Coordinates of C-alpha atoms and ligand atoms in Angstrom, one line a residue:
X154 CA 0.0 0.0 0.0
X155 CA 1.1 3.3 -0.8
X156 CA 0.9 6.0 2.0
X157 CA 1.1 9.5 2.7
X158 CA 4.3 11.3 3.0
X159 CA 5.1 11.9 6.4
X160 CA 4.0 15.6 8.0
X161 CA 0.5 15.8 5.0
X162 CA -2.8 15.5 5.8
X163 CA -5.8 14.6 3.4
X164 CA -9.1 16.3 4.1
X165 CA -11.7 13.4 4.3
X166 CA -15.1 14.0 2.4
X167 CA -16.6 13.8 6.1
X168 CA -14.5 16.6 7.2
X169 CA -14.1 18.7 4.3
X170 CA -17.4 21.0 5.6
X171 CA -14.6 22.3 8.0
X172 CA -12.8 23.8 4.9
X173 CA -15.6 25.4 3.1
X174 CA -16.8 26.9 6.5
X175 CA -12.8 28.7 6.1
X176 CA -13.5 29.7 2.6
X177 CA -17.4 31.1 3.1
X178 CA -16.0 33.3 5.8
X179 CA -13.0 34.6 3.9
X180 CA -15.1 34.9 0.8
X181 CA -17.1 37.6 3.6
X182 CA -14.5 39.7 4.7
X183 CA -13.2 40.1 1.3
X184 CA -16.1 42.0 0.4
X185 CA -17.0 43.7 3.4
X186 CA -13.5 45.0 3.3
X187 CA -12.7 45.2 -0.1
X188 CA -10.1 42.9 -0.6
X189 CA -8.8 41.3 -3.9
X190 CA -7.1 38.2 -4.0
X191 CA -3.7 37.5 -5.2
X192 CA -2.6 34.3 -6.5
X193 CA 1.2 33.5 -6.7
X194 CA 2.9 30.4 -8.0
X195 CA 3.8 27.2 -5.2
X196 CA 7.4 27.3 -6.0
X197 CA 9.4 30.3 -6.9
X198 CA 13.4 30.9 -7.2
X199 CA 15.4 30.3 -4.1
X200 CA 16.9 33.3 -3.8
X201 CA 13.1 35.1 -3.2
X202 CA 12.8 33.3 -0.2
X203 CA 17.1 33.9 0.9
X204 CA 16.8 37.7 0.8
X205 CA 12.8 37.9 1.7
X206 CA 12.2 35.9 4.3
X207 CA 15.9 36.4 5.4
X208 CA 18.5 33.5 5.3
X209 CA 19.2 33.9 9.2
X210 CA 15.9 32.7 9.8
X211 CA 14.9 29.1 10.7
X212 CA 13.2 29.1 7.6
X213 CA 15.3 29.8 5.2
X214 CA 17.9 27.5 7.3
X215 CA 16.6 24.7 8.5
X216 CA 13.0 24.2 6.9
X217 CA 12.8 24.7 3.1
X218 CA 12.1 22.0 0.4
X219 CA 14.8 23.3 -1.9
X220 CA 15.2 21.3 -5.6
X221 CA 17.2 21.9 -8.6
X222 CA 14.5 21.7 -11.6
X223 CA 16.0 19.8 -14.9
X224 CA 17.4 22.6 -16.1
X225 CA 19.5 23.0 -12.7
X226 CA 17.3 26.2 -11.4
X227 CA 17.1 26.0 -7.6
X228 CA 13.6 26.3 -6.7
X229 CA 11.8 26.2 -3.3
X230 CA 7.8 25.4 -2.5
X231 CA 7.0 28.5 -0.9
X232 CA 7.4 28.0 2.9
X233 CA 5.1 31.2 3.9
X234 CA 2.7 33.8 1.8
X235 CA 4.0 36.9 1.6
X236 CA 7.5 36.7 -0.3
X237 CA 5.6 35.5 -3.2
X238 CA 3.2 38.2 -3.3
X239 CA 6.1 41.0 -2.4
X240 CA 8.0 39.6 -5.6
X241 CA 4.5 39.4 -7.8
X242 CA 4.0 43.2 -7.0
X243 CA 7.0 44.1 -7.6
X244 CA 7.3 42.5 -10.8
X245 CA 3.9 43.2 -12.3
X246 CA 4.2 47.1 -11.0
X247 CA 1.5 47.0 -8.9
X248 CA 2.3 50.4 -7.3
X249 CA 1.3 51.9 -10.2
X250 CA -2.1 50.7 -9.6
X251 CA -4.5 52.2 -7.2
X252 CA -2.8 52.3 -4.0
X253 CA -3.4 51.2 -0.9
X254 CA -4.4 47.8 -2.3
X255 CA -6.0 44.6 0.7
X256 CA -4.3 41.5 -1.1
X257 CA -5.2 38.4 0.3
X258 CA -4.6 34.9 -0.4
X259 CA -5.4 31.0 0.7
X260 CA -2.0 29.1 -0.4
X261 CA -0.1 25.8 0.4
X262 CA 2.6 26.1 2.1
X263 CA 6.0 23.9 2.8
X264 CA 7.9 23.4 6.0
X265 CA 10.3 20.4 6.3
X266 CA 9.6 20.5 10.5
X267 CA 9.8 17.4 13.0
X268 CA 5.7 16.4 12.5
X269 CA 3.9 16.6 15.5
X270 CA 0.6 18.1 16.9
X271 CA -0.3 21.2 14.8
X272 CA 2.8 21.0 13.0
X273 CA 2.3 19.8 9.0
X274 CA 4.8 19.5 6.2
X275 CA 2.0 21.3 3.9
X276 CA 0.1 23.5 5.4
X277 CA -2.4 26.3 4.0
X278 CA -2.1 29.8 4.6
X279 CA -4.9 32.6 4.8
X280 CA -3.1 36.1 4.5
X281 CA -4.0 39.7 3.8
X282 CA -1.5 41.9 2.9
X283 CA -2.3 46.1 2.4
X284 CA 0.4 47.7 0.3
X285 CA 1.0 51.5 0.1
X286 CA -0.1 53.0 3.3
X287 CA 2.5 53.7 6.5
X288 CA -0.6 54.9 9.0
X289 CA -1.8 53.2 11.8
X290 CA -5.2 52.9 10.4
X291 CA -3.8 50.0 7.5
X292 CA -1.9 48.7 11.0
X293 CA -5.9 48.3 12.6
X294 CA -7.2 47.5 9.9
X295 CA -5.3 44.2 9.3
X296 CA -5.3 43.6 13.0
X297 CA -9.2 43.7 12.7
X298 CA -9.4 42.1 9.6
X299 CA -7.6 38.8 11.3
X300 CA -10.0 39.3 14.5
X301 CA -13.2 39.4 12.6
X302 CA -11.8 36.1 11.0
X303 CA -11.6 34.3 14.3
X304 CA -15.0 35.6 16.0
X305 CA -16.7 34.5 13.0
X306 CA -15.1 31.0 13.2
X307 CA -16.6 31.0 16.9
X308 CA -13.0 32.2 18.6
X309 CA -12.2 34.6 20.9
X310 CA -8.6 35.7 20.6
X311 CA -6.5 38.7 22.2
X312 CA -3.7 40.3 20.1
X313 CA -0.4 40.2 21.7
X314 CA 1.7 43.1 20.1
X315 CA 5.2 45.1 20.3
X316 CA 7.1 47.3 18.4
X317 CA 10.0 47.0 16.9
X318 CA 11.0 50.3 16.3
X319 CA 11.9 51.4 12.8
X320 CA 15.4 51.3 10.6
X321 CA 16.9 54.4 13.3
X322 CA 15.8 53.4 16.4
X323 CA 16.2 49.8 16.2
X324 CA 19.9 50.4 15.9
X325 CA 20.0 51.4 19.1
X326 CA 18.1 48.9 20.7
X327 CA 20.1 46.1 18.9
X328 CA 23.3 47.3 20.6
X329 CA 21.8 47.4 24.2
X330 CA 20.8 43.7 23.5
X331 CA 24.1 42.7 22.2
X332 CA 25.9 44.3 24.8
X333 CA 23.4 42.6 27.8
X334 CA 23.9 39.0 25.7
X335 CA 27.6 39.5 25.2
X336 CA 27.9 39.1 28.9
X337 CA 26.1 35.6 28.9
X338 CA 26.7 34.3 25.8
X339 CA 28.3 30.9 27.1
X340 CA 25.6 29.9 29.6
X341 CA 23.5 30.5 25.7
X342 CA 22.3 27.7 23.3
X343 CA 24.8 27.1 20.1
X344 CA 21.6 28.9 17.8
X345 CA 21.7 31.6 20.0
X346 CA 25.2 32.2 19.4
X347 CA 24.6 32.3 16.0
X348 CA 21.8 34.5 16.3
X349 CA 24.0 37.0 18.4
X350 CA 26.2 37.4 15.7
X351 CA 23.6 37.3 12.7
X352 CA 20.3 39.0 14.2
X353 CA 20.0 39.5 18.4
X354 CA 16.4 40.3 18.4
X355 CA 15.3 36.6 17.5
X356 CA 17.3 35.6 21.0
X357 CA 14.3 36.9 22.9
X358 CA 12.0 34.3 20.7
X359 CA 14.1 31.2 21.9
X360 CA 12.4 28.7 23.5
X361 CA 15.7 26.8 25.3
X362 CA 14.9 27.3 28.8
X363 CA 18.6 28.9 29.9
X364 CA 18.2 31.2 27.2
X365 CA 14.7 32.3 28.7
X366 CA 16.1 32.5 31.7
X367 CA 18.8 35.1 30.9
X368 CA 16.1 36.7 28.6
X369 CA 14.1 37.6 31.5
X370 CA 17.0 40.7 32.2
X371 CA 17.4 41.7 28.8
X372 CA 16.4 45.5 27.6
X373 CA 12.9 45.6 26.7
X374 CA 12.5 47.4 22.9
X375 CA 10.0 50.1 24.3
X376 CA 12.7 52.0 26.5
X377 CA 14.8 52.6 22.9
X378 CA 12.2 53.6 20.5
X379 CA 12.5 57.1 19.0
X380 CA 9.5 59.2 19.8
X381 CA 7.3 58.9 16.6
X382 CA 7.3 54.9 16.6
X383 CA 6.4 55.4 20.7
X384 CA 3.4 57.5 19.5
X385 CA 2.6 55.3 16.7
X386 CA 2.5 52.3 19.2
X387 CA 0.2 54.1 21.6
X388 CA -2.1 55.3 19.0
X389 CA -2.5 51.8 17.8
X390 CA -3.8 50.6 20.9
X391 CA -5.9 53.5 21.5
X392 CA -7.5 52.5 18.0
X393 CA -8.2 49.0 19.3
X394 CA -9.8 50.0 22.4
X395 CA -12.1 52.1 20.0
X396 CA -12.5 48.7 18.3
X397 CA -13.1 46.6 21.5
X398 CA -10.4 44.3 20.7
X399 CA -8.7 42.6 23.1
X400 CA -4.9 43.2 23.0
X401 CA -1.7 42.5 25.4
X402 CA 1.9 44.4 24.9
X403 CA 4.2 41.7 25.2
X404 CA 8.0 43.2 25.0
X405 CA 9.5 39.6 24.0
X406 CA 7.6 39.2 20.7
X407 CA 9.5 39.8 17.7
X408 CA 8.5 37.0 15.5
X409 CA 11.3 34.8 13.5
X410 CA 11.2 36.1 10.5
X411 CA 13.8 39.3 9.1
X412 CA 11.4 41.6 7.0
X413 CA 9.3 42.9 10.0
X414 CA 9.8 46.9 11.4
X415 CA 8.0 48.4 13.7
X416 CA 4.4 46.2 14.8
X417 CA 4.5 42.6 15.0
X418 CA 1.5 40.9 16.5
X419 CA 0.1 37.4 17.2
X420 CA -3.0 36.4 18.2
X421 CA -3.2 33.9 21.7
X422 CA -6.0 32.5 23.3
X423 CA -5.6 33.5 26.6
X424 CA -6.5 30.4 28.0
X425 CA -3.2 29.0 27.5
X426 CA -4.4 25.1 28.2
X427 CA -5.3 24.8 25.2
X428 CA -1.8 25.4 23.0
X429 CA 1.5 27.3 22.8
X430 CA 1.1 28.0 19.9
X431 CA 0.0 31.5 18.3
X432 CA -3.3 31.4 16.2
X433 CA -1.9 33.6 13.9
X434 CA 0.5 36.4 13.2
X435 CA 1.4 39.2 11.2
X436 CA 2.9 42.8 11.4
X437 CA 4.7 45.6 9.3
X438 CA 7.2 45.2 6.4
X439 CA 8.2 48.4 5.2
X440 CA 11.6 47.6 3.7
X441 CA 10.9 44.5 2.2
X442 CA 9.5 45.6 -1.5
X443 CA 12.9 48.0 -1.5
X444 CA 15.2 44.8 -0.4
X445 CA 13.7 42.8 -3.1
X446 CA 14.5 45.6 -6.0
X447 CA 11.1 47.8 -5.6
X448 CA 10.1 51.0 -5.0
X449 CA 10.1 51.3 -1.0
X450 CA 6.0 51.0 -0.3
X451 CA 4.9 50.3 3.4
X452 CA 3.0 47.2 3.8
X453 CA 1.5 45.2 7.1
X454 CA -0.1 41.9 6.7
X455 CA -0.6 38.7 8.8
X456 CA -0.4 34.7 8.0
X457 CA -2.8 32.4 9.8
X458 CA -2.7 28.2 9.5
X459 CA -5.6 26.8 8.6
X460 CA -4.8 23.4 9.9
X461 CA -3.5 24.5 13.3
X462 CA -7.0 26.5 13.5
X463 CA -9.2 23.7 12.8
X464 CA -7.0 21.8 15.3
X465 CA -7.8 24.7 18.2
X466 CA -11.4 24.2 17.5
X467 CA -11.1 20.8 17.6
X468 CA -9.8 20.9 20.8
X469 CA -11.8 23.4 21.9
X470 CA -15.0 21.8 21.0
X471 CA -16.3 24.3 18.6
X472 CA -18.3 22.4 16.3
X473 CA -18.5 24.4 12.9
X474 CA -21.7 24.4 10.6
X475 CA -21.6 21.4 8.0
X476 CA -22.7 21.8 4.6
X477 CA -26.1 22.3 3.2
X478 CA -27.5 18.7 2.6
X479 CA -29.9 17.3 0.1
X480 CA -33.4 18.6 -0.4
X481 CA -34.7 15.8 -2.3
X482 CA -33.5 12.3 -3.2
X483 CA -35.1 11.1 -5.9
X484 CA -36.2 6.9 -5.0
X485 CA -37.1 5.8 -8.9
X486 CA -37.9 1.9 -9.3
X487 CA -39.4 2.5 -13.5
X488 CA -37.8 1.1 -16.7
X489 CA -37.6 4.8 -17.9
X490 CA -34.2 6.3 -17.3
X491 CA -35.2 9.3 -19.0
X492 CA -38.2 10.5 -17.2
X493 CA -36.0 9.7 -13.8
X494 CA -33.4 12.3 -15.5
X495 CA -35.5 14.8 -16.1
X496 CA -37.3 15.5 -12.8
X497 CA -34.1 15.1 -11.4
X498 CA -33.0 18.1 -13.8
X499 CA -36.0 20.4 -13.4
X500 CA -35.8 19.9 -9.7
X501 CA -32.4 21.0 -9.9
X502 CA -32.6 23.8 -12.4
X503 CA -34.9 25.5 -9.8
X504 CA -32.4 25.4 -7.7
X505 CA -32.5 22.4 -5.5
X506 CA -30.0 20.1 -4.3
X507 CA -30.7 16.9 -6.0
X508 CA -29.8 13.4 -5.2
X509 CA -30.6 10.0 -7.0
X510 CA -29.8 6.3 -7.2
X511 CA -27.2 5.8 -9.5
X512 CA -27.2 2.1 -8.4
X513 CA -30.8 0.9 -9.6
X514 CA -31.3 -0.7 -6.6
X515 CA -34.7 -1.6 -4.6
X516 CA -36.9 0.7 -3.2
X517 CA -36.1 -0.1 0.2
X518 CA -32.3 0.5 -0.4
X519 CA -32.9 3.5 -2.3
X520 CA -34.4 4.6 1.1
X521 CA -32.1 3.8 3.0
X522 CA -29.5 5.4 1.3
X523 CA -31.7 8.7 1.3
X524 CA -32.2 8.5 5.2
X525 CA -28.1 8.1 5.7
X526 CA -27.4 11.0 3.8
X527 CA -29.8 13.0 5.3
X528 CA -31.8 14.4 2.6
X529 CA -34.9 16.4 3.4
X530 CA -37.3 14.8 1.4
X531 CA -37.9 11.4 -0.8
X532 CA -39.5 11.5 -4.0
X533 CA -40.7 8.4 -4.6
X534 CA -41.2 7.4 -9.0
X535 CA -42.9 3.9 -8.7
X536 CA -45.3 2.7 -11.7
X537 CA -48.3 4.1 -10.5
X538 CA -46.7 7.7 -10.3
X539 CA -45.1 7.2 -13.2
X540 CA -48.5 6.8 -14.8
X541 CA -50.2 9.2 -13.1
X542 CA -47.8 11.8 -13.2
X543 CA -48.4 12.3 -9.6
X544 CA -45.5 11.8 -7.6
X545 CA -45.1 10.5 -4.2
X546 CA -43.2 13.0 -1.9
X547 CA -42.1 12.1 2.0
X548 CA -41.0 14.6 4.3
X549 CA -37.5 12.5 5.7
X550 CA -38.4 14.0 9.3
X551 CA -41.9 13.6 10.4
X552 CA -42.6 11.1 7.9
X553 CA -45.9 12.8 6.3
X554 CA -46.3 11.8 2.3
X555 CA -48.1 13.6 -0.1
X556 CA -49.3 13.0 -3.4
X557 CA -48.1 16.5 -6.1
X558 CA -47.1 16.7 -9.3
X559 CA -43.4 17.8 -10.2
X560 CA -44.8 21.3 -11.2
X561 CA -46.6 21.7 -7.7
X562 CA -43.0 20.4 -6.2
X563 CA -41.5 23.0 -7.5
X564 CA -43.9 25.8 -6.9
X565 CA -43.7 25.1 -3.2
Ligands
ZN687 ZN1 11.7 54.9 15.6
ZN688 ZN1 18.7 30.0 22.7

């Protein structure tokens, strides 16, 4: 028997209500706030991913599925959303559309991580990204945009955010951390020496116990940021009182990838019984477009897994709407093939959700079959109605029959 590659998933017919629940509620929020989606390709060069994502992150070290094509290209399966769509707009000139611009996307994406709980080799992404604005308001409005997500999907998250600071400021907060860690950089884990070296801000994300320990100390980012990004920040969460959404400053976020200035977020359930593990995440990106070759345009966005979602609600016990079942199901037992066809196909032409035997089997299995897949109603053709042209309906759930023709059927 063939299997599944380690770290996938299929999504089972039974379960795939779960996915279109996702997709109804995206399909929402992009028009109630305008957004347009983006589609990029699932693999793109290498060297997108190197200089976008940054090739000091884990990423980008430890967790791509990197391949040379035939032609000895070195390509990569997109292992997160918003590279792609950085190097799409760039390449297409999207800024000299109508700017700002709500991008958003639902996309595969590839991770070569350890599998366990919550953690998939292929994973889908939903993102938003909102190019060409630097003001708070795009920095709400994605924040909202990713809240309004999870309260429709029955969740209710808080918004954990920091700053950063931006390109001047930052400077001088990286140095106070450098010299803090320079002091304990033995008692430190071997990636965290790297990291002091390469990028010092992701040594307040690790997760090795010592180097928690020793992060507890270090300089928060809030004591160093220059007066504008200080007003910025406080304006932000002013916005999201104004917006009733729960939020939490939490000094040690700084997520692991390089592109992010100034906000980063993730959003926690509070309750932390239930997972680790951010529901989502996202913040600002102002010099990424200019580090791929673009013009410098601002953009803030956010990523949230799918998966690790409907794992939460799982969890959680959150049961989520299943798709609309049948109306009718149409129990024929006549010779005439046709005739079974075409009620069938007027029922469905005004606009009902149709169901018939495609077995020719007895009556009785034909009901049964009905009944299991929970269809509303039975419309029985025997040889009597098919004479008559009076049709046999039974309502599934109290069990009343009636006698109509298909026209009355339909006019109900
Ligand atoms: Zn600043
Ligand atoms: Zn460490």
């Amino acid at each position: 028997m063939i299997t599944i590659p380690k770290g996938t998933k299929d999504v089972l017919p039974k379960d795939s209500y779960k996915w279109h629940r996702v997709y109804d509620i995206i399909a929402v929020l992009r028009d109630q706030y305008h957004l347009k989606e983006i589609m990029t390709p699932t693999f793109e060069h290498t060297e997108l991913f190197e200089r976008g994502v940054g090739d000091g992150s884990d990423i980008v070290r430890k967790e791509m599925y990197t391949f040379l094509d035939k032609g000895n290209r070195s390509l990569t399966l997109k292992p997160e959303g918003t590279a792609g769509v950085a190097r799409s707009f760039i390449e297409n000139n999207l800024d000299n559309d109508i700017l700002p611009i709500k991008m958003y996307y639902v996309t595969p994406c590839f991770r070569y991580e350890r599998p366990q709980a919550g953690r998939l080799r292929e994973h889908h992404q939903f993102g938003v990204e909102i190019y060409g604005s630097d003001s708070v308001l795009a920095d709400v409005e994605a924040i909202s945009i990713a809240y309004q997500f999870y309260v429709r999907m029955g969740i209710q998250p808080t918004v954990e955010l920091n700053t950063l600071g931006c390109e001047h400021c930052r400077a001088n907060y990286i140095d106070a951390l450098k010299k803090y860690y320079a002091q304990h950089l033995d008692a430190m884990c071997p990636d965290c020496q790297d990291r002091f070296k390469k990028n010092p801000l992701r040594i307040l994300d690790c997760k090795v116990p010592s180097c928690k320990e020793i992060t507890k100390n270090a300089p928060v980012v809030r004591d160093y940021v220059c007066e504008d990004c200080k007003t910025k920040f406080d304006t932000i969460l002013k916005l999201l009182d104004t917006m009733h959404i729960p939020y939490k400053i939490n000094d040690r976020l700084v997520r692991g990838i390089d592109y992010y200035t100034n906000l980063v977020f993730e959003f926690i359930d509070e309750d932390k019984k239930l997972g680790q593990n951010a529901l989502g995440a996202g913040g600002r990106y102002n010099n990424l477009i200019a580090e791929l070759g673009g013009k410098s345009v601002p953009v803030v966005g956010f990523g949230i897994g799918i998966e690790r979602i409907l794992l939460y609600l799982e969890n959680k016990g959150i049961a989520l709407p299943e798709d609309i079942t049948v109306d009718y199901f149409v129990v024929s037992v006549i010779d005439d093939m046709q005739y079974t066809l075409q009620t069938v196909q007027k029922l469905r032409n005004q606009g009902y959700n149709v169901d018939f035997d495609l077995l020719s089997r007895s009556l009785k299995a034909q009901f049964k079959y009905a009944n299991k897949i929970g269809s509303k109603y039975v419309i029985v053709i025997g040889q009597d109605e098919y004479e008559s042209g009076v049709l046999t309906v039974k309502n599934m759930e109290n069990h009343e029959e009636k006698k109509m023709t298909l026209e009355e059927i339909v006019r109900k």
